[in-house]
Amino acid sequence: MAGQLVRRYPWVASSLVVLAVVLGLLAGGEPDVARWVGSGWALLVGARVAVGMVRDLIAGHWGVDLLALTAIVATVVVGEYVASLVVVLMLTGGQALEDFAAHRARQELRALLERAPTRAHRLDAAGGVVDVDVADVRPGDLLLVRPAEVVPVDAELVDPETDFDESSLTGESLPVTRGVGDPVLSGVLNTEQAVTLRATAAAADSQYARIVAMVREAAESRAPVVRLADRYAVPFTIFAFLVAGAAFAYHRDPTVVAEVLVVATPCPLLLAAPVAFLGGMSRAARHGLIVKDAGTLERLAAVRTAAFDKTGTITVGRPALLAVRARPPWRSDELLRLAASAEQYSSHVLATTVREAAVERGLALDSAQTAREEATHGVAARVGGHDVVVGKLRRVARSAPDAVEEPLEQGELAVYVAVDGRFAGTLVMSDPARPDARETMEELARLGITETLMLSGDSTATAEHVADAVGIARVHAECLPADKVRLVQELPDRPVLMVGDGVNDAPVLAAADVGVAMGARGSTAASESADVVILTEDLRRTVTAVRVGRRTMTVALQSIWLGIALSVVLMGVAATGVIPAVVGALSQEVVDLLAILNALRALQDDRSDRVDVPGSAAERAEGAARAGGALRPRLR
């Protein structure tokens, strides 16, 4: 790892080695050799900076590099070669950090590309299966997709009704039932049984390929972040040259010019902001937030609009049992125990919820004498001397003709249960809103976020139900990834913060000014595309991120202005010719130290950063269950 860093950033490594050699020579009583080595390396780096600066000037951009070059030359001229090496190290280190951040940004496509299928099972005319490259699939080809495989291209279902996990595209937490002739998008997961599909598009024209392309386009379309120091470099540089010119005109002594330029070195600009930003990033990490670069903190400080995905972001992202509605003579616990005992033999996501709910209530599950699962429809089992059927209304009604549809609220779904040929009741579930979602919206409003909105792939009724529960007034439902990107790009009040968690959110996270991924259970693609990753299941960390960004910017600006103000005072004194160059250099080091110490305040926590949701884990889970549902009404 160390060898890779040295090869990737040779100028940083070489500057560190030269600095160590110079310090060793000084300790060994060889100041002349140390001066030649340090000065020679500083001037070599200065020449490299000058070449880059000329290129930037031709491109119409200039900034703190001009000040740094001036500082290198001035400190070498007056013999402060150690200070020259410090400036060199700050320059090369800053360039390395910028390159590292850009390299990380290019990695955001990895998860998407790794997940994309490369092979497809094509059916030939004789019914045989031939494995081919996914690029060779053409519209009209019949494809076999086995359980737990990703659909390779956009297609339509040829086989009878089956379930697909579309969470990677739409964010919907439950499998979606598709029938004969229904469209099936590439990138969705086939859940339980092998199916035959007819390709309707080539791989390059399919939904998953478009998602990858949108992430790439959104990432590349972002304007580069201008370094904070560059904004102050031009006026500060002009002022420093004016003071140096006035001093020379008065004293007619070039030494005074060098003395002025020494105390005008840009170390407060070069060091204060990066130290503050690193402090802010460290402070964010203590609260379970990974902030990927300094520019993200700057944009967080200015956020005006916040947009949220629904499933897995505003909601918990997994079904929760809300109620057991048993019919006499069955009691709710007994009905749940029988249903969970039968569901032990199902891999369906709802079956998992039923089993976990029974275990949480301390119910002992029975083994089944016989069990049979009908994929996407339900389970029939012989449990504790009873014939139990659990699943969709249509399947349960075949065993229990008296079964009736359960009236449901917005965002709820029902699992039906029959025992010994009679309808025994329903299990009502939902995807609950996070218990901290409403408080998050309220705190963002107090921070001056002018608008919050929800972007969801779910139905309008379900999305509006959840938005109303958490206090979001503006909702865009039934959105595909391209719709989310378009909506975020059209928002007028910027910067825009977008919070999401799935592969389907990767493009919009890359397109937003600040993308925030709920990374504890979210997809790798979302985490790679985002600027901030929340490592916990706590939505209020979004508020913490904004607070950290604002405080970091405040401290960085204070440190920069402190350094500039003290440097201006020193320049004024140096212009009189009363400060020797060595004293001026030492004085500038004091300015640097003060600016850095002030910048370190960005590490300090505010009381407002403590955003833990009160109560035990069980109490929080109970609060989540009470928070209401957010699933599209759908039978199993």
XYZ file of C-alpha atoms in Angstrom:
636
model
C 0.000 0.000 0.000
C 2.792 2.400 0.950
C 4.643 1.551 -2.257
C 1.542 2.335 -4.321
C 1.158 5.731 -2.632
C 4.824 6.548 -3.279
C 4.489 5.614 -6.954
C 1.244 7.553 -7.298
C 2.475 10.673 -5.445
C 6.262 10.813 -5.997
C 6.526 14.572 -5.392
C 5.034 14.284 -1.906
C 7.263 11.335 -1.035
C 10.362 13.078 -2.402
C 9.576 16.285 -0.484
C 9.274 14.325 2.750
C 12.588 12.582 2.087
C 14.348 15.875 1.277
C 12.928 17.512 4.414
C 14.169 14.581 6.520
C 17.620 14.763 4.886
C 17.844 18.535 5.479
C 16.895 18.187 9.132
C 19.433 15.375 9.484
C 22.180 17.518 7.925
C 21.350 20.392 10.257
C 21.470 18.076 13.249
C 24.821 16.744 11.994
C 26.372 20.195 11.732
C 26.245 20.563 7.933
C 24.181 23.741 7.416
C 25.766 24.628 4.060
C 24.980 21.251 2.526
C 21.489 21.409 4.051
C 20.943 24.844 2.477
C 21.986 23.667 -0.985
C 19.881 20.503 -0.813
C 16.797 22.268 0.576
C 17.055 25.298 -1.687
C 17.732 23.195 -4.782
C 14.707 20.980 -4.199
C 12.459 23.963 -3.386
C 13.474 25.745 -6.583
C 12.949 22.560 -8.622
C 9.413 22.239 -7.274
C 8.959 25.979 -7.771
C 9.842 25.576 -11.447
C 7.279 22.806 -11.744
C 4.681 25.040 -10.067
C 5.570 27.865 -12.445
C 4.956 25.678 -15.483
C 1.566 24.637 -14.126
C 0.756 28.237 -13.208
C 1.472 29.397 -16.756
C -0.871 26.721 -18.090
C -3.560 27.859 -15.644
C -3.090 31.485 -16.659
C -3.493 30.526 -20.310
C -6.714 28.737 -19.313
C -7.908 31.895 -17.522
C -7.449 30.683 -13.936
C -4.984 31.697 -11.264
C -4.950 31.401 -7.512
C -2.845 30.579 -4.502
C -0.099 28.875 -6.556
C 1.253 32.315 -7.531
C 1.606 33.230 -3.883
C 3.225 29.874 -3.150
C 5.761 30.317 -5.943
C 6.574 33.803 -4.673
C 6.966 32.428 -1.156
C 9.289 29.641 -2.319
C 11.567 32.023 -4.180
C 11.524 34.645 -1.397
C 12.336 32.169 1.376
C 15.158 30.629 -0.688
C 16.588 34.092 -1.379
C 16.685 34.998 2.318
C 18.010 31.579 3.321
C 14.848 30.225 4.922
C 15.064 26.964 2.972
C 13.308 24.936 5.695
C 10.298 27.225 5.343
C 10.585 26.732 1.571
C 10.366 22.970 2.044
C 7.299 23.372 4.254
C 5.589 25.402 1.528
C 6.657 22.788 -1.039
C 5.216 20.008 1.094
C 1.928 21.857 1.481
C 1.726 22.399 -2.283
C 2.532 18.834 -3.325
C 0.386 17.395 -0.535
C -2.583 19.515 -1.556
C -2.235 18.456 -5.172
C -2.057 14.812 -4.085
C -5.211 15.159 -1.993
C -7.062 16.703 -4.939
C -5.915 13.882 -7.205
C -6.927 11.286 -4.626
C -10.413 12.779 -4.364
C -10.785 12.734 -8.151
C -9.631 9.098 -8.230
C -12.261 8.168 -5.640
C -14.926 9.928 -7.676
C -14.062 7.750 -10.677
C -14.601 4.612 -8.577
C -18.312 5.263 -8.152
C -19.153 3.132 -11.205
C -17.437 0.020 -9.866
C -20.353 -1.391 -7.892
C -22.756 -0.841 -10.766
C -20.440 -2.452 -13.286
C -19.614 -5.389 -11.019
C -23.284 -6.115 -10.396
C -24.244 -5.940 -14.068
C -24.580 -9.477 -15.518
C -22.063 -10.416 -18.168
C -23.652 -13.701 -19.284
C -27.182 -14.688 -20.282
C -28.873 -18.098 -20.680
C -30.396 -18.096 -24.166
C -32.895 -20.766 -25.216
C -32.330 -22.239 -28.658
C -34.974 -23.560 -31.038
C -34.726 -27.046 -29.560
C -35.289 -25.774 -26.026
C -31.662 -26.123 -24.988
C -29.822 -23.532 -22.933
C -26.780 -21.772 -24.372
C -24.720 -19.338 -22.286
C -23.807 -16.219 -24.277
C -22.287 -12.816 -23.600
C -24.984 -10.399 -22.556
C -23.874 -8.116 -25.405
C -24.925 -10.835 -27.867
C -28.560 -10.869 -26.704
C -30.961 -9.426 -29.265
C -34.609 -8.340 -28.964
C -36.845 -11.383 -29.386
C -34.391 -13.875 -27.849
C -35.862 -16.224 -25.222
C -33.843 -16.136 -22.003
C -33.816 -18.356 -18.936
C -33.279 -16.513 -15.646
C -32.655 -18.785 -12.672
C -33.510 -17.991 -9.030
C -31.257 -15.369 -7.405
C -30.024 -14.165 -10.815
C -30.196 -10.616 -12.137
C -32.267 -10.040 -15.269
C -29.630 -9.223 -17.932
C -31.697 -7.090 -20.366
C -35.098 -5.437 -20.547
C -37.640 -8.157 -21.346
C -41.220 -9.359 -20.975
C -42.372 -12.347 -18.964
C -43.287 -15.461 -20.940
C -43.995 -17.788 -17.998
C -46.960 -17.462 -15.629
C -47.013 -15.038 -12.709
C -43.843 -14.731 -10.610
C -42.152 -12.314 -8.210
C -39.168 -10.033 -8.859
C -37.132 -7.975 -6.404
C -37.126 -4.495 -7.975
C -35.628 -2.688 -4.987
C -32.397 -1.961 -6.872
C -34.323 0.100 -9.434
C -37.448 1.466 -7.771
C -36.549 1.265 -4.069
C -39.668 -0.844 -3.399
C -38.815 -3.080 -0.430
C -41.161 -5.963 -1.336
C -41.065 -8.315 -4.329
C -43.327 -7.237 -7.190
C -45.579 -9.749 -8.923
C -45.415 -9.822 -12.726
C -47.739 -11.733 -15.039
C -47.477 -13.078 -18.571
C -46.526 -10.306 -20.986
C -45.587 -7.832 -18.232
C -42.353 -5.868 -18.755
C -39.358 -6.825 -16.606
C -36.479 -4.350 -16.372
C -32.827 -5.301 -16.456
C -31.132 -5.114 -13.080
C -34.050 -6.604 -11.110
C -33.544 -9.843 -9.185
C -35.466 -13.028 -9.910
C -36.413 -14.251 -6.461
C -37.811 -17.762 -6.238
C -38.138 -19.806 -9.431
C -36.600 -20.094 -12.883
C -38.508 -18.059 -15.463
C -38.488 -17.548 -19.202
C -38.292 -14.011 -20.562
C -38.368 -12.576 -24.078
C -35.765 -9.841 -24.579
C -37.227 -6.508 -25.670
C -33.953 -4.562 -25.843
C -30.239 -5.142 -26.236
C -28.037 -4.820 -23.155
C -26.715 -1.397 -24.215
C -30.282 -0.057 -24.513
C -31.625 -1.578 -21.293
C -32.508 0.138 -18.030
C -29.417 -0.953 -16.087
C -27.039 0.318 -18.766
C -28.873 3.654 -18.726
C -28.386 3.884 -14.948
C -24.630 3.347 -15.331
C -24.513 5.971 -18.078
C -26.462 8.466 -15.971
C -24.083 8.058 -13.028
C -21.112 8.643 -15.313
C -22.696 11.659 -16.992
C -23.835 13.222 -13.724
C -20.424 12.771 -12.107
C -18.588 14.246 -15.087
C -20.973 17.208 -15.444
C -20.207 18.620 -12.011
C -18.304 21.862 -12.075
C -14.886 21.579 -10.378
C -14.766 22.994 -6.868
C -12.610 26.101 -6.599
C -10.241 25.840 -3.629
C -11.308 28.136 -0.839
C -7.823 29.676 -0.645
C -7.877 30.621 -4.341
C -10.753 33.048 -3.758
C -8.560 35.175 -1.494
C -5.280 34.595 -3.274
C -5.699 37.185 -6.045
C -6.446 40.247 -3.872
C -3.952 39.104 -1.234
C -1.226 38.612 -3.859
C -1.893 42.009 -5.436
C -1.837 43.661 -2.019
C 1.441 41.920 -1.098
C 3.120 43.025 -4.349
C 1.853 46.580 -3.874
C 3.288 46.724 -0.350
C 6.592 45.218 -1.555
C 6.725 47.710 -4.454
C 6.007 50.643 -2.157
C 8.717 49.451 0.240
C 11.233 49.211 -2.599
C 10.269 52.661 -3.907
C 10.845 54.129 -0.463
C 13.980 52.249 0.621
C 15.514 51.365 -2.778
C 16.648 48.141 -1.115
C 15.696 44.717 -2.549
C 16.244 43.133 0.877
C 13.183 44.971 2.150
C 11.178 43.512 -0.732
C 12.284 40.013 0.303
C 11.367 40.778 3.924
C 7.857 41.845 2.891
C 7.344 38.788 0.701
C 8.576 36.459 3.450
C 5.927 37.675 5.861
C 3.413 37.527 3.002
C 3.891 33.771 2.478
C 0.536 32.085 1.887
C 0.852 29.453 4.607
C -2.274 30.708 6.429
C -4.138 30.274 3.145
C -2.472 26.959 2.330
C -2.819 25.461 5.801
C -5.770 27.008 7.630
C -8.577 25.893 5.307
C -7.268 22.321 4.791
C -6.749 21.873 8.535
C -10.281 23.130 9.214
C -11.734 20.851 6.538
C -9.795 17.837 7.804
C -11.030 18.678 11.291
C -14.602 18.856 10.014
C -14.240 15.524 8.222
C -12.817 13.945 11.381
C -15.635 15.404 13.454
C -18.178 14.047 10.974
C -16.583 10.585 11.179
C -17.082 10.560 14.949
C -20.808 10.827 14.261
C -20.934 8.024 11.724
C -20.545 10.266 8.662
C -17.941 9.712 5.971
C -17.393 12.983 4.097
C -15.321 12.298 1.000
C -13.770 15.707 0.289
C -13.478 19.269 1.500
C -15.677 20.628 -1.286
C -18.554 18.567 0.096
C -18.321 20.358 3.450
C -18.410 23.681 1.655
C -21.534 22.720 -0.286
C -23.174 21.286 2.833
C -22.752 24.639 4.542
C -24.764 26.329 1.774
C -27.529 23.722 1.216
C -30.959 25.277 0.567
C -33.043 22.295 -0.615
C -33.181 18.707 0.674
C -34.664 15.812 -1.317
C -35.235 12.293 0.013
C -35.850 8.848 -1.399
C -38.645 6.970 0.375
C -37.948 3.268 0.829
C -34.947 2.631 3.061
C -34.412 6.357 3.606
C -37.577 7.926 4.983
C -38.935 4.461 5.767
C -37.162 1.615 7.515
C -36.923 -0.366 4.280
C -38.175 -3.701 5.563
C -41.725 -4.894 6.357
C -42.973 -4.705 9.951
C -45.969 -6.498 11.439
C -48.558 -3.938 12.496
C -51.443 -6.111 13.648
C -52.710 -9.684 13.887
C -56.461 -9.694 13.191
C -57.640 -13.145 14.233
C -61.131 -14.567 13.734
C -62.769 -16.611 16.494
C -62.019 -19.129 17.808
C -58.405 -18.213 17.168
C -56.486 -15.767 19.359
C -53.912 -13.459 17.809
C -50.854 -15.129 19.360
C -52.030 -18.588 18.336
C -52.754 -17.436 14.803
C -49.326 -15.802 14.548
C -47.630 -18.934 15.928
C -49.312 -21.217 13.382
C -48.566 -18.828 10.508
C -44.919 -18.460 11.538
C -44.541 -22.227 11.912
C -45.749 -22.696 8.341
C -43.630 -19.799 7.057
C -40.446 -21.502 8.298
C -40.460 -23.268 4.954
C -40.644 -20.125 2.817
C -37.837 -17.820 1.639
C -40.257 -14.952 0.929
C -39.444 -11.608 2.548
C -42.884 -11.516 4.184
C -42.303 -14.964 5.628
C -39.177 -13.632 7.321
C -41.192 -10.801 8.872
C -43.826 -13.239 10.179
C -41.205 -15.522 11.731
C -39.303 -12.634 13.343
C -42.524 -11.190 14.800
C -43.409 -14.542 16.369
C -39.946 -14.936 17.871
C -40.056 -11.386 19.286
C -43.321 -12.298 21.072
C -41.698 -15.377 22.547
C -43.871 -17.836 20.641
C -42.545 -21.383 20.220
C -42.726 -22.526 16.597
C -43.740 -26.074 15.666
C -42.137 -28.243 13.046
C -44.322 -29.151 10.116
C -45.221 -32.704 9.219
C -45.564 -31.586 5.591
C -44.953 -28.280 3.858
C -45.298 -27.050 0.301
C -44.608 -23.592 -1.068
C -46.276 -22.217 -4.155
C -43.858 -19.576 -5.374
C -45.285 -16.042 -5.041
C -48.612 -17.373 -3.722
C -48.011 -18.808 -0.270
C -47.273 -21.862 1.867
C -49.433 -24.830 2.836
C -48.240 -26.914 5.809
C -49.403 -29.449 8.354
C -48.495 -27.855 11.699
C -49.412 -29.119 15.181
C -52.254 -31.226 13.834
C -53.702 -28.356 11.767
C -53.704 -27.707 8.031
C -52.382 -24.145 7.691
C -52.304 -22.036 4.528
C -50.562 -18.636 4.555
C -50.307 -16.271 1.614
C -52.298 -14.238 -0.875
C -56.072 -13.965 -0.656
C -56.531 -15.886 -3.898
C -54.459 -18.843 -2.622
C -56.050 -18.872 0.833
C -59.548 -18.649 -0.671
C -58.962 -21.963 -2.485
C -58.646 -23.658 0.893
C -61.053 -21.412 2.805
C -63.980 -20.153 0.640
C -65.125 -17.899 3.503
C -61.943 -15.765 3.226
C -62.678 -12.073 2.713
C -60.470 -9.165 1.735
C -59.086 -7.134 4.659
C -59.784 -3.367 4.543
C -56.428 -1.609 4.648
C -55.140 1.883 5.285
C -52.808 3.623 2.870
C -49.416 1.902 2.821
C -50.576 -1.383 4.381
C -50.670 -4.919 3.015
C -52.232 -8.149 4.278
C -51.108 -11.762 4.536
C -54.073 -14.126 4.833
C -54.250 -17.286 6.960
C -56.553 -20.322 6.746
C -56.625 -23.125 9.332
C -58.337 -26.475 8.700
C -60.222 -25.141 5.700
C -61.629 -22.039 7.400
C -60.546 -18.429 7.228
C -58.606 -17.669 10.449
C -57.532 -14.030 10.018
C -54.947 -11.693 8.546
C -51.512 -10.355 9.384
C -51.294 -6.629 8.539
C -47.873 -5.235 7.646
C -46.239 -2.047 6.448
C -42.863 -0.475 5.808
C -42.834 2.002 8.710
C -41.447 5.501 8.566
C -38.279 5.971 10.554
C -39.082 7.289 14.038
C -36.647 10.155 13.525
C -37.903 11.206 10.070
C -40.318 13.962 11.179
C -37.805 15.408 13.615
C -35.190 15.436 10.854
C -37.468 17.529 8.625
C -38.196 19.935 11.475
C -34.505 20.390 12.300
C -33.620 20.974 8.655
C -36.295 23.686 8.541
C -34.781 25.313 11.637
C -31.409 25.305 9.865
C -32.917 27.349 7.038
C -33.483 24.593 4.478
C -36.180 26.303 2.439
C -37.706 23.200 0.848
C -37.879 19.443 1.463
C -39.332 16.987 -1.024
C -39.654 13.248 -1.623
C -38.670 11.429 -4.820
C -40.032 7.878 -4.894
C -40.566 5.002 -7.273
C -43.667 3.973 -5.310
C -47.268 4.763 -6.139
C -48.565 8.273 -5.548
C -50.943 7.223 -2.753
C -48.208 5.385 -0.835
C -45.613 8.134 -1.266
C -48.038 10.880 -0.222
C -49.080 8.848 2.813
C -45.479 8.625 4.041
C -44.672 12.229 3.164
C -47.653 13.466 5.131
C -46.630 11.352 8.133
C -43.146 12.895 8.302
C -43.998 16.464 7.292
C -42.896 16.638 3.645
C -45.260 18.716 1.518
C -43.884 18.141 -1.986
C -43.931 14.616 -3.445
C -42.892 13.167 -6.807
C -43.999 9.528 -7.070
C -43.598 6.684 -9.585
C -40.149 8.006 -10.541
C -37.561 6.046 -12.476
C -33.873 6.969 -11.920
C -33.914 9.312 -14.922
C -36.935 11.144 -13.504
C -35.152 11.698 -10.191
C -32.089 13.114 -11.933
C -34.215 15.475 -14.014
C -36.216 16.688 -11.015
C -33.113 17.391 -8.948
C -31.456 19.236 -11.811
C -34.551 21.435 -12.207
C -34.723 22.508 -8.540
C -34.172 26.283 -8.341
C -32.887 26.741 -4.763
C -29.350 25.379 -4.714
C -27.226 23.703 -3.487
C -29.470 20.610 -3.376
C -28.897 17.784 -0.909
C -30.222 14.343 -1.955
C -30.508 11.400 0.463
C -30.966 7.832 -0.819
C -29.850 4.259 -0.308
C -30.301 2.007 -3.364
C -28.723 1.332 -6.740
C -31.648 3.236 -8.245
C -30.516 6.298 -6.274
C -26.919 6.218 -7.548
C -27.536 8.523 -10.553
C -29.419 11.176 -8.582
C -26.858 11.074 -5.747
C -24.141 11.753 -8.314
C -26.210 14.520 -9.946
C -27.108 16.351 -6.720
C -24.858 19.067 -5.326
C -24.479 16.916 -2.211
C -25.383 13.223 -2.389
C -25.926 11.472 0.959
C -26.178 7.663 1.087
C -27.729 5.710 3.944
C -24.837 3.272 3.847
C -25.558 0.978 6.806
C -27.756 -1.251 4.646
C -27.716 0.694 1.409
C -26.117 -0.433 -1.819
C -22.426 -0.058 -2.576
C -23.361 1.853 -5.722
C -25.209 4.493 -3.693
C -22.294 4.813 -1.261
C -19.782 5.160 -4.090
C -21.864 7.786 -5.905
C -22.541 9.832 -2.787
C -20.444 12.612 -1.287
C -21.461 11.669 2.259
C -22.135 8.170 3.614
C -24.187 7.713 6.804
C -22.866 4.585 8.529
C -25.749 4.244 10.970
C -29.506 3.748 10.675
C -30.090 7.338 11.824
C -31.631 9.813 9.397
C -30.868 12.714 11.730
C -27.217 12.364 10.782
C -28.281 14.328 7.721
C -28.832 17.285 10.046
C -25.456 16.657 11.671
C -23.793 16.734 8.260
C -25.247 20.169 7.506
C -24.207 21.461 10.937
C -20.669 20.122 10.551
C -20.416 21.736 7.115
C -21.547 25.110 8.406
C -19.253 25.127 11.425
C -16.297 23.949 9.338
C -16.803 26.775 6.838
C -17.124 29.326 9.647
C -13.902 28.139 11.290
C -12.045 27.945 7.957
C -13.019 31.496 7.007
C -12.160 32.792 10.476
C -8.741 31.140 10.270
C -8.071 32.517 6.794
C -9.037 36.053 7.821
C -6.997 35.758 11.010
C -3.949 34.745 8.981
C -4.531 37.465 6.387
C -5.027 40.154 9.031
C -1.857 39.251 10.927
C 0.111 38.937 7.665
C -1.065 42.380 6.601
C 0.123 43.826 9.919
C 3.491 42.118 9.536
C 3.800 43.337 5.927
C 3.218 46.863 7.117
C 5.924 46.531 9.752
C 8.326 44.757 7.363
C 7.880 47.545 4.815
C 9.543 49.907 7.273
C 12.705 47.810 7.076
C 12.929 47.246 10.850
C 12.282 43.478 10.720
C 15.164 41.287 9.511
C 14.157 38.540 7.112
C 14.862 35.817 9.657
C 12.695 37.524 12.277
C 10.008 38.050 9.661
C 10.078 34.359 8.786
C 9.796 33.420 12.462
C 6.942 35.912 12.878
C 5.163 34.353 9.912
C 5.514 30.944 11.556
C 3.696 32.377 14.598
C 0.937 33.575 12.266
C 0.766 30.104 10.741
C 0.551 28.525 14.179
C -2.262 30.828 15.282
C -4.209 30.202 12.077
C -3.786 26.431 12.433
C -4.743 26.423 16.114
C -7.889 28.348 15.282
C -8.635 25.958 12.397
C -8.404 23.013 14.784
C -11.573 24.309 16.447
C -13.406 22.547 13.617
C -12.698 19.316 15.510
C -14.812 20.412 18.452
C -18.310 19.045 18.880
C -21.400 21.132 19.386
C -24.121 19.977 21.734
C -26.438 20.023 18.730
C -24.385 17.236 17.146
C -25.711 14.687 19.642
C -28.641 13.378 17.689
C -29.186 9.906 19.122
C -32.811 8.858 19.208
C -33.779 8.404 22.878
C -34.849 5.072 24.260
C -33.695 1.509 23.926
C -33.476 -0.377 20.664
C -36.733 -2.134 21.516
C -38.446 1.180 22.220
C -37.195 2.596 18.934
C -38.452 -0.474 17.076
C -41.833 -0.135 18.773
C -41.911 3.534 17.805
C -41.140 2.575 14.235
C -44.018 0.117 14.218
C -46.367 2.810 15.471
C -45.127 5.322 12.892
C -47.392 4.020 10.183
C -46.986 2.203 6.925
C -45.549 3.094 3.604
C -46.064 0.125 1.338
C -48.146 -0.034 -1.737
C -51.343 -1.948 -0.901
C -50.690 -5.326 -2.423
C -51.547 -8.890 -1.642
C -48.741 -11.303 -1.230
